[in-house]
Short mmCIF file of C-alpha atoms and ligand atoms in Angstrom, two decimals:
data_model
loop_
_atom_site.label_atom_id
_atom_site.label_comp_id
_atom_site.label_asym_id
_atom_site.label_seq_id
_atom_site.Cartn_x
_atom_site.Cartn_y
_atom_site.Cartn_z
CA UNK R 1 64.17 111.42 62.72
CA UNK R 2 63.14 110.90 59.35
CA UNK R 3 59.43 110.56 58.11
CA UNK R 4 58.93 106.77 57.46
CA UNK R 5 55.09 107.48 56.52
CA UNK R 6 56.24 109.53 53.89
CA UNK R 7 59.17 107.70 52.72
CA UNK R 8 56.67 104.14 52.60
CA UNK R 9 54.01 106.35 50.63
CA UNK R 10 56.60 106.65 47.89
CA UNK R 11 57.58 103.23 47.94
CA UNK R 12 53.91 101.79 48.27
CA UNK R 13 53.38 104.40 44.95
CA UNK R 14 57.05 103.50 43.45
CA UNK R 15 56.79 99.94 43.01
CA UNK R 16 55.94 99.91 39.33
CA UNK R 17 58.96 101.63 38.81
CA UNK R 18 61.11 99.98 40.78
CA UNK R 19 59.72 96.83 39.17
CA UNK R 20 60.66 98.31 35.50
CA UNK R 21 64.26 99.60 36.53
CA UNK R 22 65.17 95.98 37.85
CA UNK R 23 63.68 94.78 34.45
CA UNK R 24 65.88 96.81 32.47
CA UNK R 25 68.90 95.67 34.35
CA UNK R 26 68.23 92.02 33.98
CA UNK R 27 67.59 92.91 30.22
CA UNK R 28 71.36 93.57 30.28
CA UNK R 29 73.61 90.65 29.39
CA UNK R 30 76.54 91.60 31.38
CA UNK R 31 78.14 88.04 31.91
CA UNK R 32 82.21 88.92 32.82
CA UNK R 33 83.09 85.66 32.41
CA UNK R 34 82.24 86.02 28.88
CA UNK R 35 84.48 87.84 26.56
CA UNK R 36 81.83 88.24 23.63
CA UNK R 37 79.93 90.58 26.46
CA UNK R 38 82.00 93.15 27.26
CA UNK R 39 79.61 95.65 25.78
CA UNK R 40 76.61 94.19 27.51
CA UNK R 41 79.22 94.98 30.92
CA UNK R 42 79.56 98.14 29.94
CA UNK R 43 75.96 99.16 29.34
CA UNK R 44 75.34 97.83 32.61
CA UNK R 45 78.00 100.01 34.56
CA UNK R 46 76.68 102.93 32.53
CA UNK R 47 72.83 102.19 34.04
CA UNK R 48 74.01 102.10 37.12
CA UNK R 49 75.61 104.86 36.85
CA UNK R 50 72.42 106.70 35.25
CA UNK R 51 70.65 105.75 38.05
CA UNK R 52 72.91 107.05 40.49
CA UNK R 53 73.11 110.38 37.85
CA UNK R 54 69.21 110.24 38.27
CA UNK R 55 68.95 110.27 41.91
CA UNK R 56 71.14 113.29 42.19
CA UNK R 57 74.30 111.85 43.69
CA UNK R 58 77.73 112.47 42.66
CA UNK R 59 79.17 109.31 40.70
CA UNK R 60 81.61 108.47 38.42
CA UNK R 61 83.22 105.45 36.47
CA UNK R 62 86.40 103.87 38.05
CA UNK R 63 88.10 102.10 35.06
CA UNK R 64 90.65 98.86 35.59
CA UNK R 65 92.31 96.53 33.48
CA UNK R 66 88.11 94.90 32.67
CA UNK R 67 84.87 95.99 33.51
CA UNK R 68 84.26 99.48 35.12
CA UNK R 69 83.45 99.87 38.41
CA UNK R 70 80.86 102.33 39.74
CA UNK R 71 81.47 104.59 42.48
CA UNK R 72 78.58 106.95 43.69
CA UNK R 73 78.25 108.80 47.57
CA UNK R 74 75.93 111.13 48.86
CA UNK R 75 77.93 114.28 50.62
CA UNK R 76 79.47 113.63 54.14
CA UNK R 77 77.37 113.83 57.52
CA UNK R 78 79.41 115.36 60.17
CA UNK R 79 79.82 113.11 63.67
CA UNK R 80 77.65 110.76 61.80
CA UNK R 81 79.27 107.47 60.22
CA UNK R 82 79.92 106.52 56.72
CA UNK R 83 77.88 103.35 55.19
CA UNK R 84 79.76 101.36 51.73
CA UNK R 85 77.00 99.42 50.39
CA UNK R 86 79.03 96.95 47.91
CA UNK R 87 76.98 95.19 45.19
CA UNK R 88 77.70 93.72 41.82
CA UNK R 89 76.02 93.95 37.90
CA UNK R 90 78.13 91.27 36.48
CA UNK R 91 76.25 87.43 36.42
CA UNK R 92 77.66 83.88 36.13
CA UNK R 93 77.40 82.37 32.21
CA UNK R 94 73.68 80.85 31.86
CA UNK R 95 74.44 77.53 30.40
CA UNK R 96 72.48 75.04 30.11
CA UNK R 97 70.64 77.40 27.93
CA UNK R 98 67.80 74.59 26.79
CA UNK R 99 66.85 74.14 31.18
CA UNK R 100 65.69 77.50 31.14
CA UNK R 101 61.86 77.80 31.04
CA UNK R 102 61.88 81.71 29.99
CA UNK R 103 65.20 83.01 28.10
CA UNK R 104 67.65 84.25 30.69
CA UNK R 105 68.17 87.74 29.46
CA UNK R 106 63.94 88.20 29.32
CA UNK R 107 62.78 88.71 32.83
CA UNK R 108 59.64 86.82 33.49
CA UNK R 109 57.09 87.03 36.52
CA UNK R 110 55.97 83.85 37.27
CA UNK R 111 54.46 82.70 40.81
CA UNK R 112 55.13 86.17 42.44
CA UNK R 113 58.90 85.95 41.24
CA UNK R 114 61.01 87.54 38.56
CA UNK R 115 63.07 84.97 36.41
CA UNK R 116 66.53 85.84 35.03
CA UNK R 117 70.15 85.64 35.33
CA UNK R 118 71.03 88.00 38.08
CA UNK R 119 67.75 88.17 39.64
CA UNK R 120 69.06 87.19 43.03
CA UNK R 121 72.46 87.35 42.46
CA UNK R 122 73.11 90.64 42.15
CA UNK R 123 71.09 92.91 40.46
CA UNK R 124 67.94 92.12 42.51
CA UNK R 125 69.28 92.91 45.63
CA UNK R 126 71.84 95.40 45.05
CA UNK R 127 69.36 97.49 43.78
CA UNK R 128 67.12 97.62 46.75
CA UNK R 129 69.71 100.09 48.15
CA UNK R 130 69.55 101.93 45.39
CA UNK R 131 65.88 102.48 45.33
CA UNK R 132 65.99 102.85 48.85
CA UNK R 133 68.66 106.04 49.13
CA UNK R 134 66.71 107.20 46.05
CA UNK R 135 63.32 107.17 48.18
CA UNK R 136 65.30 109.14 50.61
CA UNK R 137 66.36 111.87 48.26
CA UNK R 138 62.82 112.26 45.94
CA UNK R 139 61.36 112.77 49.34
CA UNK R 140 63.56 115.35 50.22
CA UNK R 141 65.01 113.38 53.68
CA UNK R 142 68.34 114.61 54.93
CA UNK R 143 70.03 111.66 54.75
CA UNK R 144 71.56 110.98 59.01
CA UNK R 145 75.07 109.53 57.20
CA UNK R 146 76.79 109.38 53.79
CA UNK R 147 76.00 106.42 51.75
CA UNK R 148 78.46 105.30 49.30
CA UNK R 149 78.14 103.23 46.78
CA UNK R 150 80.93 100.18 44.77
CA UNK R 151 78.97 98.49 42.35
CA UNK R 152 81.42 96.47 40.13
CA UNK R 153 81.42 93.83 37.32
CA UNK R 154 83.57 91.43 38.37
CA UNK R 155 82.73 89.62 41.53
CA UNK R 156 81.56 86.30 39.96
CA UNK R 157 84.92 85.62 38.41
CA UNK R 158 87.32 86.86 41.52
CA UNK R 159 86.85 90.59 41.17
CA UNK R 160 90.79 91.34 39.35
CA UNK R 161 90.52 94.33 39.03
CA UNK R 162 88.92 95.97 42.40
CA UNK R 163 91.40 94.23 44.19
CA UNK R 164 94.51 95.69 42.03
CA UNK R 165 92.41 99.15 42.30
CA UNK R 166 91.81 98.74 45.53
CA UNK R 167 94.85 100.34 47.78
CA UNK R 168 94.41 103.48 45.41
CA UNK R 169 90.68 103.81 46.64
CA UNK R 170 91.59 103.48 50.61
CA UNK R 171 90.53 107.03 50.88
CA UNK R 172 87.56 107.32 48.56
CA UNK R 173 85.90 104.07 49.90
CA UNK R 174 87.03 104.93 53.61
CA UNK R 175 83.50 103.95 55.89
CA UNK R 176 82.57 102.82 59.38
CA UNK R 177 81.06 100.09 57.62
CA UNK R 178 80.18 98.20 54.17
CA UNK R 179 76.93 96.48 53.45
CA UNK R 180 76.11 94.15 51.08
CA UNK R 181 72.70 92.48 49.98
CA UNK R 182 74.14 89.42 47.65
CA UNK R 183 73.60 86.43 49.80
CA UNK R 184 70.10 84.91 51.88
CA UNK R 185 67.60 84.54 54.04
CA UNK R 186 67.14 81.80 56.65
CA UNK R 187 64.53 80.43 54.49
CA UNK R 188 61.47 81.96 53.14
CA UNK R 189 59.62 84.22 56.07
CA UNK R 190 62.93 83.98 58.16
CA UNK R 191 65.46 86.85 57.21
CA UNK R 192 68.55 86.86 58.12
CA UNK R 193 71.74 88.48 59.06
CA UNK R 194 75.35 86.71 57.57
CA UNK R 195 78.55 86.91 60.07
CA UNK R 196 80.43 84.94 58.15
CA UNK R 197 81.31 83.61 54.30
CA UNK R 198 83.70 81.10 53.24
CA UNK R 199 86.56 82.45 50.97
CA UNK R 200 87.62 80.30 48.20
CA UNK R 201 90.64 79.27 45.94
CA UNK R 202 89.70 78.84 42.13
CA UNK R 203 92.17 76.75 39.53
CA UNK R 204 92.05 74.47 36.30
CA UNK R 205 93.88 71.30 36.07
CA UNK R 206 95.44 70.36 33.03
CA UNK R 207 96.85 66.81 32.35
CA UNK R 208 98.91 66.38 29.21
CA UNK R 209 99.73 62.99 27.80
CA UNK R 210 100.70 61.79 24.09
CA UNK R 211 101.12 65.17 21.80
CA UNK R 212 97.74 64.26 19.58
CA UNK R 213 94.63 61.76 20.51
CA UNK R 214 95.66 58.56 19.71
CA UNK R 215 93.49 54.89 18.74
CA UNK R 216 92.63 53.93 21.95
CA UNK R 217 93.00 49.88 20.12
CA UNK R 218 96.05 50.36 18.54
CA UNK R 219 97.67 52.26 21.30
CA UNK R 220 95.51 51.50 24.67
CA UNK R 221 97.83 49.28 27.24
CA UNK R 222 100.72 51.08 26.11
CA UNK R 223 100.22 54.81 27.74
CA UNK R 224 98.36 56.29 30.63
CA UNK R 225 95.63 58.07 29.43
CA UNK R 226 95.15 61.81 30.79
CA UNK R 227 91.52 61.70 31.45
CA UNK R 228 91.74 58.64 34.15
CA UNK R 229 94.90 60.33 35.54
CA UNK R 230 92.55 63.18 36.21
CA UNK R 231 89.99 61.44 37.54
CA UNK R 232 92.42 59.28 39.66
CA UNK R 233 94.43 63.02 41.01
CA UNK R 234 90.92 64.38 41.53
CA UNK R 235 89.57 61.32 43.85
CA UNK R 236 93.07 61.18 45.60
CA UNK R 237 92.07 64.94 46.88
CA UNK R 238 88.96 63.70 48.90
CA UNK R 239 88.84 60.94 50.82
CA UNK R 240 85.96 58.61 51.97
CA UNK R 241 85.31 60.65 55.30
CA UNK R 242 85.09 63.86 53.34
CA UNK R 243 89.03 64.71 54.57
CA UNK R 244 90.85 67.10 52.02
CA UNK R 245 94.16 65.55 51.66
CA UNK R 246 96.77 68.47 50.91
CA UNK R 247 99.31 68.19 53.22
CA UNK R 248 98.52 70.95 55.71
CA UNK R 249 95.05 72.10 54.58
CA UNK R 250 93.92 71.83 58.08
CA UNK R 251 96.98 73.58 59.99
CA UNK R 252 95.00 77.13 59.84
CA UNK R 253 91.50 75.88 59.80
CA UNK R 254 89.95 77.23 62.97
CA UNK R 255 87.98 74.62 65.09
CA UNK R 256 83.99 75.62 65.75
CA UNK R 257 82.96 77.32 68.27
CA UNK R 258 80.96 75.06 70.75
CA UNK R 259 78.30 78.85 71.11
CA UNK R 260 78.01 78.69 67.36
CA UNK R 261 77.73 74.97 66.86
CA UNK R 262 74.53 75.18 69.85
CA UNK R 263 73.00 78.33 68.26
CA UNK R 264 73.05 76.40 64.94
CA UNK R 265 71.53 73.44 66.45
CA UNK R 266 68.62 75.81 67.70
CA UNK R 267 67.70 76.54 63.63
CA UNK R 268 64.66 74.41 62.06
CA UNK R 269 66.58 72.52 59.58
CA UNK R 270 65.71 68.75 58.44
CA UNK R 271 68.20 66.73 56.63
CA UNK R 272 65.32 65.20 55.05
CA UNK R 273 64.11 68.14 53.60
CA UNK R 274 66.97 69.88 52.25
CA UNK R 275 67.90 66.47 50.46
CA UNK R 276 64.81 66.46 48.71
CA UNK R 277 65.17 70.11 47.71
CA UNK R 278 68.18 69.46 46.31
CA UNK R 279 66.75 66.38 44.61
CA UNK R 280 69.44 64.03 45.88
CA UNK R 281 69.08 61.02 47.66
CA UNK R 282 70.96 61.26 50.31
CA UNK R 283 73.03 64.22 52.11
CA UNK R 284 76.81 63.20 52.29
CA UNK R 285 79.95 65.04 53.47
CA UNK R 286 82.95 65.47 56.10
CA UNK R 287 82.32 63.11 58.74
CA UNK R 288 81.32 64.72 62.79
CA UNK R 289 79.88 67.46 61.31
CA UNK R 290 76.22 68.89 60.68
CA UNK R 291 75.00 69.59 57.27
CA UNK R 292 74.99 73.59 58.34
CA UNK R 293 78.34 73.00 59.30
CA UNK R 294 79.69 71.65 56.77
CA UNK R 295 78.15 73.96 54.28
CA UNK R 296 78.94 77.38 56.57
CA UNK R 297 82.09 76.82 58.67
CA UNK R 298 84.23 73.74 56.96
CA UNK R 299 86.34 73.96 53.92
CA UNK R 300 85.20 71.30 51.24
CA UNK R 301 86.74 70.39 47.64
CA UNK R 302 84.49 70.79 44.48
CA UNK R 303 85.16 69.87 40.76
CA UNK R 304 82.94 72.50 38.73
CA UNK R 305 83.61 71.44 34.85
CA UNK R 306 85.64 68.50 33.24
CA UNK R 307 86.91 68.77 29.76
CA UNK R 308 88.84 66.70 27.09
CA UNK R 309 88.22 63.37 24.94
CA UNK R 310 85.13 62.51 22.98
CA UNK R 311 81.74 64.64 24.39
CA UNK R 312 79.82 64.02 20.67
CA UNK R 313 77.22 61.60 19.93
CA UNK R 314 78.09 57.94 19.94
CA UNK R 315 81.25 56.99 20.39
CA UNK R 316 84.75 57.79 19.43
CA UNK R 317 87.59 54.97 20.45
CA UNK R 318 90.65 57.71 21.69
CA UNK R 319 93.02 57.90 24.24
CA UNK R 320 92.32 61.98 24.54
CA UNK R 321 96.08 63.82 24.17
CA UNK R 322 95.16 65.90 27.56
CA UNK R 323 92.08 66.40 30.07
CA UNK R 324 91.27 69.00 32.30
CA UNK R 325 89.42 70.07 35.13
CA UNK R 326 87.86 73.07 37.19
CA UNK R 327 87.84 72.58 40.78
CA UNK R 328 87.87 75.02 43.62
CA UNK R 329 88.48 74.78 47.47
CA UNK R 330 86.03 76.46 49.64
CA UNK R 331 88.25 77.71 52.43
CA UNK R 332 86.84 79.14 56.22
CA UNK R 333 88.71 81.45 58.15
CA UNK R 334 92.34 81.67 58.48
CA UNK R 335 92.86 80.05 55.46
CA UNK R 336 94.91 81.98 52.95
CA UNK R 337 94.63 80.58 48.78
CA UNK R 338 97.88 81.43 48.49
CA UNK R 339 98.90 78.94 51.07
CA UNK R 340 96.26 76.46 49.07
CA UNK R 341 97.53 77.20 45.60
CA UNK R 342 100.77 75.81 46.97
CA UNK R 343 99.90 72.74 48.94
CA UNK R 344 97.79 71.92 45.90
CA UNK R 345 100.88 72.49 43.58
CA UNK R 346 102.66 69.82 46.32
CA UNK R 347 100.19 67.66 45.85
CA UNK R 348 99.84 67.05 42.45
CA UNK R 349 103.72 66.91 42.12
CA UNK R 350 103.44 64.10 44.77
CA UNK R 351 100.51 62.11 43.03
CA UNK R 352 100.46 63.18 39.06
CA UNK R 353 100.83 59.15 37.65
CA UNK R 354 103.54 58.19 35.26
CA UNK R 355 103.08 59.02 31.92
CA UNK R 356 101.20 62.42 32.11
CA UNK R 357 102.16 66.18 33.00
CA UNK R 358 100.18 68.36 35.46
CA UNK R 359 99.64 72.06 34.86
CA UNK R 360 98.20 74.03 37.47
CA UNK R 361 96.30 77.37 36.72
CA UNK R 362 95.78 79.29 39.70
CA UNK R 363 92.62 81.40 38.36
CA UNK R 364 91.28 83.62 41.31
CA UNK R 365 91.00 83.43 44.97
CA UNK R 366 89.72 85.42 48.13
CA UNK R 367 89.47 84.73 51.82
CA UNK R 368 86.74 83.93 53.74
CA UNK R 369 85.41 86.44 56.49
CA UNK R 370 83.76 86.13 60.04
CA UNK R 371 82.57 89.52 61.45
CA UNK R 372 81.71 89.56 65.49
CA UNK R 373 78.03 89.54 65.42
CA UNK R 374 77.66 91.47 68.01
CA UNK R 375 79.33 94.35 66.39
CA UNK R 376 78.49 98.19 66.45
CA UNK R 377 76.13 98.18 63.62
CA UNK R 378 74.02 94.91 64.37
CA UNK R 379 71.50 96.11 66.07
CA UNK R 380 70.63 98.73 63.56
CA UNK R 381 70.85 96.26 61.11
CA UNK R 382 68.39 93.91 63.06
CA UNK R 383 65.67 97.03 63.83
CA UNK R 384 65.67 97.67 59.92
CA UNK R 385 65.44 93.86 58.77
CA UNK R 386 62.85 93.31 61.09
CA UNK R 387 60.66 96.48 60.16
CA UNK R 388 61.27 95.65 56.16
CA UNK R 389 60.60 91.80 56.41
CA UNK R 390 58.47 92.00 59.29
CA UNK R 391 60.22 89.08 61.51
CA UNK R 392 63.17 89.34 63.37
CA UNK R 393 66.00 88.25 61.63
CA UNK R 394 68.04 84.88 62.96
CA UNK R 395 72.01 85.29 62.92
CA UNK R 396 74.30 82.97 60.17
CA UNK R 397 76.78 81.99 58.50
CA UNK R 398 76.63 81.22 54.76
CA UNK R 399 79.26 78.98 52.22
CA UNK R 400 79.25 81.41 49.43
CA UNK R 401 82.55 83.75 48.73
CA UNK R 402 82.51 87.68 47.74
CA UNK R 403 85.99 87.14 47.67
CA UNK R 404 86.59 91.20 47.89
CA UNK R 405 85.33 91.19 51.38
CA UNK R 406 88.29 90.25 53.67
CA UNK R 407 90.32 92.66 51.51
CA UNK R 408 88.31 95.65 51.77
CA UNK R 409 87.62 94.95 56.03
CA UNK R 410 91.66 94.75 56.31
CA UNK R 411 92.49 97.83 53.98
CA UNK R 412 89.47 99.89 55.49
CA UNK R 413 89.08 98.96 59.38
CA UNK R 414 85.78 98.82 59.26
CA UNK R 415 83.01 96.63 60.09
CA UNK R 416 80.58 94.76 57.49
CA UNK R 417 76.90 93.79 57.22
CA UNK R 418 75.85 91.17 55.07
CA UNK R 419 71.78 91.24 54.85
CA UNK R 420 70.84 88.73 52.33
CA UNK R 421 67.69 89.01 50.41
CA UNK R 422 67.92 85.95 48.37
CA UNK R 423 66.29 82.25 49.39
CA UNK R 424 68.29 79.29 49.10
CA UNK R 425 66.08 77.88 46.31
CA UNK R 426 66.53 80.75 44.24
CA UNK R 427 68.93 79.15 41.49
CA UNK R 428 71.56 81.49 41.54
CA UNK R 429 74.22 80.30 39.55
CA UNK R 430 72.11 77.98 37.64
CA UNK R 431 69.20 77.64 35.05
CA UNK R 432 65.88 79.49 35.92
CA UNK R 433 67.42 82.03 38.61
CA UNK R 434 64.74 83.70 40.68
CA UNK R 435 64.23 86.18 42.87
CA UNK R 436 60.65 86.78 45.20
CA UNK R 437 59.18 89.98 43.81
CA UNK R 438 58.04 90.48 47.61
CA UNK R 439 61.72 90.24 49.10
CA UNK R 440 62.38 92.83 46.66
CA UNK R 441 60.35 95.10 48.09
CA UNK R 442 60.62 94.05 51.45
CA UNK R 443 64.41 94.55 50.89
CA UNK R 444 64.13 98.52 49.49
CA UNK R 445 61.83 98.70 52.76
CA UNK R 446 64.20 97.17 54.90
CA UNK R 447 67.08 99.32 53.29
CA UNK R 448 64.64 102.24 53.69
CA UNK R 449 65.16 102.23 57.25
CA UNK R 450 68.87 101.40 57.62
CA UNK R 451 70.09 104.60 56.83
CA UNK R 452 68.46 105.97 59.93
CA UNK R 453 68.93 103.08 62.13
CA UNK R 454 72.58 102.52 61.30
CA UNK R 455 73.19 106.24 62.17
CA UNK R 456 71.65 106.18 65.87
N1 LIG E 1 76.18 85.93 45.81
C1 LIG E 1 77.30 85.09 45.79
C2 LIG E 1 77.94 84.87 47.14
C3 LIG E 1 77.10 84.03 48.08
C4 LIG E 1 76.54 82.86 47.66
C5 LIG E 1 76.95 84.44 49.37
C6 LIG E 1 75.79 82.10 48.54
C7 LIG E 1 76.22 83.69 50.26
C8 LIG E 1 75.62 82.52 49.83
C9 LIG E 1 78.38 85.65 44.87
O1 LIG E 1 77.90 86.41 43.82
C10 LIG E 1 79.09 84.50 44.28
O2 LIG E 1 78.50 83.64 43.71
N2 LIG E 1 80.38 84.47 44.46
C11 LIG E 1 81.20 83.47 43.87
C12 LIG E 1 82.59 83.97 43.96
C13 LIG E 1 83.57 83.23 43.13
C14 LIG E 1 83.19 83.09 41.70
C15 LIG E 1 84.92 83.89 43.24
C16 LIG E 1 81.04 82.15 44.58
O3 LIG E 1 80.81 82.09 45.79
O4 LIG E 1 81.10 81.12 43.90
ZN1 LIG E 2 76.55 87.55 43.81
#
């Protein structure tokens, strides 16, 4: 059994320093979306990798076709089982750069949080396992299983290049089970455990019409003009009752389960409230379903980004020469984006207007994942959230992808643990990320424990 008094002393005398290293991290820039960063990626693999170095356990670099991934494990446990924790350094792009209060790349404490991009989303949480297997070791422990450790720099833009990687590292990442801290609580004072994320299939839509931008006076009447043909292809995907309309979107959607839909229904949550979170006016989406619902266990249809035509000041009389669009398609289990990319590609052949050319990019996709709750591990996983957060945690589902997951459950047979740290308020993907400076620690405390807890 090991010595929790002694392993909390550390922690209780470590949090300075645990403070500092999650500073430096967010000082890194390491956004993979962005091609003018790929040094900032790499300084950030090479901390984490320090910090594994640091620690004492054996790591190395595992280099792709992009940013490295790093790969760290503390020696085998015979009889005992093998834990993956899988995080990510790399952050989404921080734009609008003017919204944020404190400069993305400075970490600020304000109000008992730390603000910057990658606060929550990764670096914040994926850390906490790091401090928490390096409590462990600087306190002399013997560790009950082997951690391992995949921290790469890709996951917010499809993660490429662990999935080409990824049959090569079957035996190197083999585990009983992989967790991950990059997703949330309940709500704040309510942790939580995740069974279940929706997958997601990524593309850009690009509508061609006359070969340069043409005087929309001179010319207007005579042509269709890309930009409404995008608009009118986009609003043709959705219809009124929130309804997808690919032809066969639905075929592999698997209906709710009437246990899940009641144990949702048993969750404090006010349609009221989360409106005015959000700061809309109203809560809207597929018809006969809850707002949970709809947001944990239904696939929905987003636009992210539009481009083309006139964005300066003032105006500009054109008929843009093309327009184009981001959009994704949140997909729940068994949905495959292969099977998406195509019906989409059906689609648009079916309803591109006269006049105008569709391209469509396929840009990333990954499936969505739904674990059995009640699985070996759980109630491990429940002892240590409870003892780090101090409340039991409540059992969810959660709309976000880590579009990796599903691949590495299938290739490796093994089970996986999502234990979110984050709040739903946080801002992750958007200006003035945060993450609670409390749930920080509460997460290394929580982590702290799961190394013993998942082994017994
Ligand atoms: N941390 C999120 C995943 C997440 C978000 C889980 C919300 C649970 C709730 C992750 O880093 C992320 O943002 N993933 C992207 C993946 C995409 C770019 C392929 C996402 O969900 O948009
Ligand atoms: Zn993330």
């Amino acid at each position: 059994m090991a010595d929790f008094s002694s392993l909390d002393r550390y922690l209780e005398q470590n949090r300075q320093g645990h403070l500092n290293e999650l500073l430096e991290l967010l000082r890194i820039e390491s956004v993979s979306a962005d091609p003018t960063k790929a040094s900032a990626m790499s300084q950030a693999a090479i901390w984490v990798k320090n910090r594994f170095v640091q620690m004492g356990l054996e790591c190395e670099l595992i280099e792709g076709n992009g940013p490295s991934m790093v790969y760290a494990e503390s020696p085998k446990v015979p009889g005992a089982p093998t834990v993956l924790v899988y995080g990510h350094y790399d952050v989404q792009p921080c734009d609008p750069l003017d919204l944020w209060k404190t400069p993305p790349f400075e970490p600020t404490i304000r109000d008992g949080n730390i603000y910057a991009r990658g606060a929550t989303d990764d670096k914040g949480q994926m850390l906490t396992h790091v401090q928490s297997l390096a409590a462990w070791m600087a306190t002399s422990q013997k560790l009950p299983l082997q951690v391992k450790f995949l921290i790469e720099g890709e996951e917010e833009k499809g993660s490429e290049v662990l999935g080409h990687a990824l049959p090569g590292l079957k035996e190197k990442l083999a585990c009983d089970v992989i967790v991950i801290s990059d997703s949330s609580q309940y709500g704040p004072g309510q942790p939580a455990i995740t069974y279940g994320l929706r997958g997601i299939a990524y593309f850009e839509l690009r509508v061609y019409g006359p070969k340069a931008d043409l005087h929309s006076g001179s010319f207007g009447g005579a042509v269709t003009n890309p930009a409404l043909a995008l608009a009118r292809l986009l609003t043709e995907m959705k219809n009124a009752d929130g309804k997808i309309q690919l032809e066969g979107f639905y075929d592999s959607v698997k209906p709710l389960q009437e246990s899940e839909r009641e144990m949702w229904k048993c969750l404090d949550f006010s349609d009221e409230a989360f409106a005015k979170q959000l700061g809309v006016t109203e809560l809207t989406g597929e018809q006969g379903f809850t707002t949970l619902e709809r947001r944990w266990a239904r696939p929905t249809f987003d636009v992210h980004g539009l481009m083309g035509g006139y964005q300066g000041e003032g105006g500009k009389t054109i008929i843009p020469s093309w327009a184009g669009a981001k959009i994704s398609f949140r997909l729940v289990p068994d949905q495959d984006p292969a099977t998406v990319a195509k019906q989409l590609q059906d689609f648009v052949s079916k309803h591109t207007p006269r006049g105008v050319t569709v391209e469509v990019i396929d840009l990333h996709g990954g499936c969505g994942v739904v674990v059995d709750p009640n699985s070996r591990f759980m109630g491990g996983a429940r002892k240590a959230v409870e003892e780090g957060f101090g409340k039991a945690p409540v059992l969810i589902r959660e709309g976000g992808s880590i579009p990796i997951v599903a691949e590495m459950v299938a290739l490796l047979g093994c089970d996986v643990l999502l234990m979110g740290w984050g709040l739903d308020d946080d801002g992750a993907h958007s200006p003035n990320e945060k993450f609670c400076l409390e749930d920080y620690y509460r997460g290394i405390r929580a982590s702290s424990r799961l190394w013993e807890y998942l082994a017994s």
